[in-house]
mmCIF file of C-alpha atoms and ligand atoms in Angstrom:
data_model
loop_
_atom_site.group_PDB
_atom_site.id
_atom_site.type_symbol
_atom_site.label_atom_id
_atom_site.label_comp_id
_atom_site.label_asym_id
_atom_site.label_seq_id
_atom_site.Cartn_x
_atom_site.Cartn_y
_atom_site.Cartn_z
ATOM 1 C CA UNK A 1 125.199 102.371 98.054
ATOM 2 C CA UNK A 2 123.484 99.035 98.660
ATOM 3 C CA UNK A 3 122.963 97.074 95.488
ATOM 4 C CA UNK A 4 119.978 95.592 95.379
ATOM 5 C CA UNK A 5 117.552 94.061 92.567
ATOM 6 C CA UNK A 6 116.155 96.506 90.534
ATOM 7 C CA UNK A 7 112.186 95.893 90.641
ATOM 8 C CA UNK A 8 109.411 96.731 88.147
ATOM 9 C CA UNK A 9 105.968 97.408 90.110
ATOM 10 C CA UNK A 10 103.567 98.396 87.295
ATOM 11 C CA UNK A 11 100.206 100.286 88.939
ATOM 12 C CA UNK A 12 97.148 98.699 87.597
ATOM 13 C CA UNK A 13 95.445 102.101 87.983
ATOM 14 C CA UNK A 14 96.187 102.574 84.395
ATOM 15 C CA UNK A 15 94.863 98.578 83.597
ATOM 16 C CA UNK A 16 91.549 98.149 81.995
ATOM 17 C CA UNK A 17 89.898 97.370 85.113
ATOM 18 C CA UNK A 18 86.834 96.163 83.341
ATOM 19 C CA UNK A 19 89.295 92.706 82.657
ATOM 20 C CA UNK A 20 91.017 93.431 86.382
ATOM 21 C CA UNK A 21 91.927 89.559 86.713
ATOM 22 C CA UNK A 22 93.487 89.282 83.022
ATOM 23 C CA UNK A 23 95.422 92.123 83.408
ATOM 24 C CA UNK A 24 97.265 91.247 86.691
ATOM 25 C CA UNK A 25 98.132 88.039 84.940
ATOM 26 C CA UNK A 26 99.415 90.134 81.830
ATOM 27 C CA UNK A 27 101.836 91.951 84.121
ATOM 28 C CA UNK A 28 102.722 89.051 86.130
ATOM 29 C CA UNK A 29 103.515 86.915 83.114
ATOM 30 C CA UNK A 30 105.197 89.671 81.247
ATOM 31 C CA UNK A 31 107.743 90.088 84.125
ATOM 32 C CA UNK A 32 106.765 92.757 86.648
ATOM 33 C CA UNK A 33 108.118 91.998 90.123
ATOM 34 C CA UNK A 34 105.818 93.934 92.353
ATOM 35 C CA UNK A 35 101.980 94.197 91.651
ATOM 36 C CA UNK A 36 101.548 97.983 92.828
ATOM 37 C CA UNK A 37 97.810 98.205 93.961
ATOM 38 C CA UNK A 38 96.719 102.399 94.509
ATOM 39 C CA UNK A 39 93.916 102.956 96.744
ATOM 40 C CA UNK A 40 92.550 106.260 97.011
ATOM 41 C CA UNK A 41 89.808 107.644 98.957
ATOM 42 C CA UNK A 42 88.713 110.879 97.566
ATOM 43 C CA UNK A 43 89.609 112.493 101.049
ATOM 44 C CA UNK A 44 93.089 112.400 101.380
ATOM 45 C CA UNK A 45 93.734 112.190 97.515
ATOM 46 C CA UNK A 46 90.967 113.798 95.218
ATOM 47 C CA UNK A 47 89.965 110.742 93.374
ATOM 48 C CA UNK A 48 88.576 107.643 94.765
ATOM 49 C CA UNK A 49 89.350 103.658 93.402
ATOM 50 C CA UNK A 50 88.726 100.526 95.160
ATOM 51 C CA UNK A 51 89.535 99.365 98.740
ATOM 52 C CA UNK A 52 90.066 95.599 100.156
ATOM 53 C CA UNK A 53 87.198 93.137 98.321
ATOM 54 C CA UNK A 54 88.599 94.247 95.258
ATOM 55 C CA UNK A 55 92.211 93.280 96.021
ATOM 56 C CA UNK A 56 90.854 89.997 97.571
ATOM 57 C CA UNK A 57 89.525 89.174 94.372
ATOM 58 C CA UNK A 58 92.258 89.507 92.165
ATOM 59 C CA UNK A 59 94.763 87.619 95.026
ATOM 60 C CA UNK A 60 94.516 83.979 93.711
ATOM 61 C CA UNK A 61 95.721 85.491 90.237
ATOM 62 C CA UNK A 62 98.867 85.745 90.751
ATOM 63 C CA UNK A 63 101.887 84.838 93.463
ATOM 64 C CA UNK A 64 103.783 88.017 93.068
ATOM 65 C CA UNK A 65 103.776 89.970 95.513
ATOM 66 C CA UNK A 66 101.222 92.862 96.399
ATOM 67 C CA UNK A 67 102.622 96.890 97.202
ATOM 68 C CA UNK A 68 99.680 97.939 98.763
ATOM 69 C CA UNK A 69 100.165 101.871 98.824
ATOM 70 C CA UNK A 70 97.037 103.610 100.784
ATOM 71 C CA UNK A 71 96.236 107.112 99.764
ATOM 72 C CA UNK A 72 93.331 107.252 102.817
ATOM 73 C CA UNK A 73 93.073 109.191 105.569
ATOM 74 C CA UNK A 74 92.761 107.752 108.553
ATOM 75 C CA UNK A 75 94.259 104.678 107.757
ATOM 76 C CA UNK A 76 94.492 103.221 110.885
ATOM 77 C CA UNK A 77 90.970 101.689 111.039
ATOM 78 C CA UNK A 78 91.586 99.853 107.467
ATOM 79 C CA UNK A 79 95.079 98.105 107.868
ATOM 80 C CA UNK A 80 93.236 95.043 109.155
ATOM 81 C CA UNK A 81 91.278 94.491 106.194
ATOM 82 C CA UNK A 82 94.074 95.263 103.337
ATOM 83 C CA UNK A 83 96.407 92.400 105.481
ATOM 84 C CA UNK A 84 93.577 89.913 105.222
ATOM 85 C CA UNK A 85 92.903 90.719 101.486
ATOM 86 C CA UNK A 86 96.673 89.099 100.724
ATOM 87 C CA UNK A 87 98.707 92.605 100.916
ATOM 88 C CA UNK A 88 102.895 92.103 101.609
ATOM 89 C CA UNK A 89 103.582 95.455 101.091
ATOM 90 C CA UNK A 90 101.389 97.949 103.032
ATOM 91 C CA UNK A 91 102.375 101.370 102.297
ATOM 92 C CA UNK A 92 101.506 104.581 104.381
ATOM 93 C CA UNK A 93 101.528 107.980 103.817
ATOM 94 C CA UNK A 94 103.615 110.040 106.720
ATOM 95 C CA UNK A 95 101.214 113.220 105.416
ATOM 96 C CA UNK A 96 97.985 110.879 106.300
ATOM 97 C CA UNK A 97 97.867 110.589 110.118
ATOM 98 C CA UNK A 98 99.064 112.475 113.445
ATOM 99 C CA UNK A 99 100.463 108.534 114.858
ATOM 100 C CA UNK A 100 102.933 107.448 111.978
ATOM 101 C CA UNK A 101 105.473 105.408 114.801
ATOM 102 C CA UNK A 102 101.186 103.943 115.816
ATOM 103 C CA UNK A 103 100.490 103.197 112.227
ATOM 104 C CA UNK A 104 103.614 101.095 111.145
ATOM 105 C CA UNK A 105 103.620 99.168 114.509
ATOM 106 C CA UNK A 106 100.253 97.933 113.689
ATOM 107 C CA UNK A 107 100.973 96.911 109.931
ATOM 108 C CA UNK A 108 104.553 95.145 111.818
ATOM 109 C CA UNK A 109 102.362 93.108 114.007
ATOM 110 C CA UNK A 110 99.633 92.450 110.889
ATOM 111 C CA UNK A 111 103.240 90.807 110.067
ATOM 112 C CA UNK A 112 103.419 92.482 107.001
ATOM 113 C CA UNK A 113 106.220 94.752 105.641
ATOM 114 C CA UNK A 114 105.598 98.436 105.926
ATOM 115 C CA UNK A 115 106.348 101.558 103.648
ATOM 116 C CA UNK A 116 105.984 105.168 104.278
ATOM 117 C CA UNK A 117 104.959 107.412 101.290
ATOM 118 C CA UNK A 118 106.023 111.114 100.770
ATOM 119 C CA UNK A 119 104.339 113.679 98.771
ATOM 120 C CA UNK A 120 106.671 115.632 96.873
ATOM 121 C CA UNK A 121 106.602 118.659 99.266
ATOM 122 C CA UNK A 122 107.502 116.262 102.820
ATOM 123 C CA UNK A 123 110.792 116.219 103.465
ATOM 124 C CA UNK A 124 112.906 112.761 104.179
ATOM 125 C CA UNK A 125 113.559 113.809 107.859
ATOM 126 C CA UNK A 126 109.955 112.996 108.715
ATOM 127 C CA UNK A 127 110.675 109.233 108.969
ATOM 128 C CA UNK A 128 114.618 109.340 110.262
ATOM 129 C CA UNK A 129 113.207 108.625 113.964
ATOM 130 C CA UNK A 130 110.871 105.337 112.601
ATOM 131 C CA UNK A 131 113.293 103.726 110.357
ATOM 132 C CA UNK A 132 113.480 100.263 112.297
ATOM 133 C CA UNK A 133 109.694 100.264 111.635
ATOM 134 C CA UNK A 134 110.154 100.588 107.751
ATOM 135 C CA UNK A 135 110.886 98.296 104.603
ATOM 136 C CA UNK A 136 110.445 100.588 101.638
ATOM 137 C CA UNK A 137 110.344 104.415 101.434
ATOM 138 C CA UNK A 138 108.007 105.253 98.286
ATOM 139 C CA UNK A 139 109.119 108.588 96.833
ATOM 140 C CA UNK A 140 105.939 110.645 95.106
ATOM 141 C CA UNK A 141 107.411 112.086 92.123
ATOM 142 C CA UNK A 142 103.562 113.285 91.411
ATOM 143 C CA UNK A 143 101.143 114.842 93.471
ATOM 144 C CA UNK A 144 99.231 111.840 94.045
ATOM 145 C CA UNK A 145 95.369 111.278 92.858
ATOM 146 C CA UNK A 146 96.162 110.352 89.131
ATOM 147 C CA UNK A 147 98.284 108.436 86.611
ATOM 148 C CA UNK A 148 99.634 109.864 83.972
ATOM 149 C CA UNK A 149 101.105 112.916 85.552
ATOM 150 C CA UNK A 150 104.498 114.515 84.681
ATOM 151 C CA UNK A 151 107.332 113.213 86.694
ATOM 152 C CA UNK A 152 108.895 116.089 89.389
ATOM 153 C CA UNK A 153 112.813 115.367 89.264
ATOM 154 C CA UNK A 154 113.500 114.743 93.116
ATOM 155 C CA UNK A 155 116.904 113.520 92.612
ATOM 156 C CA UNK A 156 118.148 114.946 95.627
ATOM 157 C CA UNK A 157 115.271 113.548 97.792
ATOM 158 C CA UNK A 158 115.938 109.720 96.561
ATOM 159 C CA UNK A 159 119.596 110.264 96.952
ATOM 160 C CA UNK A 160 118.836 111.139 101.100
ATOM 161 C CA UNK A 161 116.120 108.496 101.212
ATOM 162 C CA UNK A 162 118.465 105.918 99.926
ATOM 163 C CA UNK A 163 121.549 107.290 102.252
ATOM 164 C CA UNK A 164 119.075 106.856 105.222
ATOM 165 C CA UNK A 165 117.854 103.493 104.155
ATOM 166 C CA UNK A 166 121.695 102.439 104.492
ATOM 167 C CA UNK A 167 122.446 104.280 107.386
ATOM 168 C CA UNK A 168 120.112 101.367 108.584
ATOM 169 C CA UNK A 169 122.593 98.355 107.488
ATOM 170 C CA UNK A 170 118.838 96.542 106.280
ATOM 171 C CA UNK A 171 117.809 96.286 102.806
ATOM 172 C CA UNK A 172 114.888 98.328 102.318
ATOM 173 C CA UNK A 173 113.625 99.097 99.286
ATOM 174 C CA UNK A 174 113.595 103.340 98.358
ATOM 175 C CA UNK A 175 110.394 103.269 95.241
ATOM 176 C CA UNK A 176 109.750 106.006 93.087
ATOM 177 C CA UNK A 177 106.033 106.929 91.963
ATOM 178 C CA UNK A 178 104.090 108.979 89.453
ATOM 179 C CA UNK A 179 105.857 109.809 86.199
ATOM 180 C CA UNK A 180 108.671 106.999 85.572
ATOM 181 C CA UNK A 181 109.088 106.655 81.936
ATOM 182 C CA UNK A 182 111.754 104.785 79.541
ATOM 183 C CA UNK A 183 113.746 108.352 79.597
ATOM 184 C CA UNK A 184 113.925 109.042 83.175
ATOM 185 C CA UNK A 185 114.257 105.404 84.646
ATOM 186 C CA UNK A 186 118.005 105.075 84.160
ATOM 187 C CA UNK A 187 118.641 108.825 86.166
ATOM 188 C CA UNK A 188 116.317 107.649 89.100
ATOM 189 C CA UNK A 189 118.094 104.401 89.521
ATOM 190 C CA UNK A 190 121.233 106.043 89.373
ATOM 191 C CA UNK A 191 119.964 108.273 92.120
ATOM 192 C CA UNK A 192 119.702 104.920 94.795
ATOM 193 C CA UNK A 193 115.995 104.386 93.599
ATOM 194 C CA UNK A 194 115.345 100.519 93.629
ATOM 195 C CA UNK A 195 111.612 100.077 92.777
ATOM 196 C CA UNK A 196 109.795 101.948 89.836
ATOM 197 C CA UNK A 197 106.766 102.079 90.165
ATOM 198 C CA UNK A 198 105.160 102.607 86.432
ATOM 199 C CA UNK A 199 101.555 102.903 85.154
ATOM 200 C CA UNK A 200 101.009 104.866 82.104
ATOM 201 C CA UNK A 201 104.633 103.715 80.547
ATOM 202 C CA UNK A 202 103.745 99.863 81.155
ATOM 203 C CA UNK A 203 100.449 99.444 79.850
ATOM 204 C CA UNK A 204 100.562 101.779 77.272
ATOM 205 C CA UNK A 205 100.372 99.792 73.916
ATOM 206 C CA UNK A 206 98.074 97.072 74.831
ATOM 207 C CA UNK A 207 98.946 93.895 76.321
ATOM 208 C CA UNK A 208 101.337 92.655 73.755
ATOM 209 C CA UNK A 209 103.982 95.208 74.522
ATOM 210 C CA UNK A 210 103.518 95.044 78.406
ATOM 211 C CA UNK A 211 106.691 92.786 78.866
ATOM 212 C CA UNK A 212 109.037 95.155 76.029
ATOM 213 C CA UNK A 213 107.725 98.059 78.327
ATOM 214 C CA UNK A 214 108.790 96.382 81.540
ATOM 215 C CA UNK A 215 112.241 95.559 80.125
ATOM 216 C CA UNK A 216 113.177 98.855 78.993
ATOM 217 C CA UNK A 217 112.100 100.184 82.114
ATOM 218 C CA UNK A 218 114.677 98.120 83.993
ATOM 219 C CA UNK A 219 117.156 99.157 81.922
ATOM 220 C CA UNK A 220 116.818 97.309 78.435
ATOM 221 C CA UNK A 221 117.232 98.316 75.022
HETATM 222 C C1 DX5 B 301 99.526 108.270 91.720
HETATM 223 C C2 DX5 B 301 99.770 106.799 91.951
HETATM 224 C C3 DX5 B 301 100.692 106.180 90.977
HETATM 225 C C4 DX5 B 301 100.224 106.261 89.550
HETATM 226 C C5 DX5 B 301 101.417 106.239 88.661
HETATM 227 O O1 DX5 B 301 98.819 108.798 92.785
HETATM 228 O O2 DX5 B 301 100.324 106.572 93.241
HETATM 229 O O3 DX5 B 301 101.014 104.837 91.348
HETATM 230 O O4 DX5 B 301 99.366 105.226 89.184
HETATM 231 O O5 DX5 B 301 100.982 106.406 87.355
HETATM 232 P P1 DX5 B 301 101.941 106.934 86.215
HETATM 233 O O6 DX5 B 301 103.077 105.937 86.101
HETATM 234 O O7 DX5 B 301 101.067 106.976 85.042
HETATM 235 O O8 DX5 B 301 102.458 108.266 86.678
HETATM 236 ZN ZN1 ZN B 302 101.116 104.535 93.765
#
């Protein structure tokens, strides 16, 4: 398996988004690697958050760098405008569109680095024919819409996404979503899972605990 960095992206859909600006620099400042930004447009996903001004205008708070992962449908029309807002990661779902190959060609030549998301009932196979189009394969362990869900235990699934991400000979990063907690983070690393993505289990506490959180999730005491 490729050894890479483990990375902590904590979703600021559980932040208090009424202090948006202050939390992003809580996370960033207590240590989270990735700032993982859900946008959902109560189409695709049944619950609806923010789209592209609002990322804009939280993108001078920090330098870390921004997982964009788009729960829309159709995407297409909007990858201009979450580039330009100051995304690095843009991240798809292969469940959203007929034109996947179309989709991640356009967020290569926005020049950013492109995921592909899959909902807990896709299977990894979907993406074996675009994988020298793809950076990161996110891995739902929730059916997406909400934080705060209880985590599915797709083992199996990250252990193929991670054996196809190597098959590759690039790094690319395999993320897990919905559900990571301090008692299943170890068994999902294990599983070739390099990125957890964490909302509820990071800012749970309050602000002053947001860095203990993130270290225990990355496999402190
Ligand atoms: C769910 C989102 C997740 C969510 C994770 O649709 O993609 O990023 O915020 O939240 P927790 O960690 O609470 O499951
Ligand atoms: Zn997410």
């Amino acid at each position: 398996m490729t050894q890479m960095p483990i990375r902590i992206a904590p979703s600021i859909l559980s932040c208090d988004f009424s202090q948006l600006g202050a939390e992003v620099t809580a996370i960033d400042k207590a240590g989270a690697d990735y700032i993982h930004i859900d946008v959902m447009d109560g189409h695709f996903v049944p619950n609806l958050t923010f789209g592209a001004p609002v990322i804009k205008s939280v993108r001078a708070t920090t330098s870390k760098i921004f997982d964009v992962h788009l729960m829309i449908a159709p995407v297409d029309p909007l990858l201009g405008s979450f580039a330009d807002a100051g995304a690095d990661i843009i991240t798809i779902h292969a469940e959203a569109g007929s034109h996947l190959h179309r989709s991640l060609q356009t967020i290569k030549a926005l020049g950013k680095k492109a995921g592909v998301a899959l909902n807990p009932a896709t299977p990894v196979d979907v993406i074996t024919h675009v994988m020298d189009l793809v950076d990161l394969i996110l891995i739902m362990t929730v059916n997406p819409g909400f934080g705060g869900q209880n985590f599915i235990p797709l083992f199996d699934k990250i252990k193929m996404a991670r054996a196809l991400a190597d098959k590759t000979g690039r790094m690319i990063d395999i993320e897990v979503d919905g559900g990571v907690t301090r008692d299943n983070a170890k068994e999902i690393i294990a599983a070739g899972a390099n990125v957890l993505v964490a909302g509820t289990s990071v800012f749970k506490d309050g602000a002053a605990h947001y860095a203990a959180n993130i270290h225990v999730l990355r496999g402190g005491a």
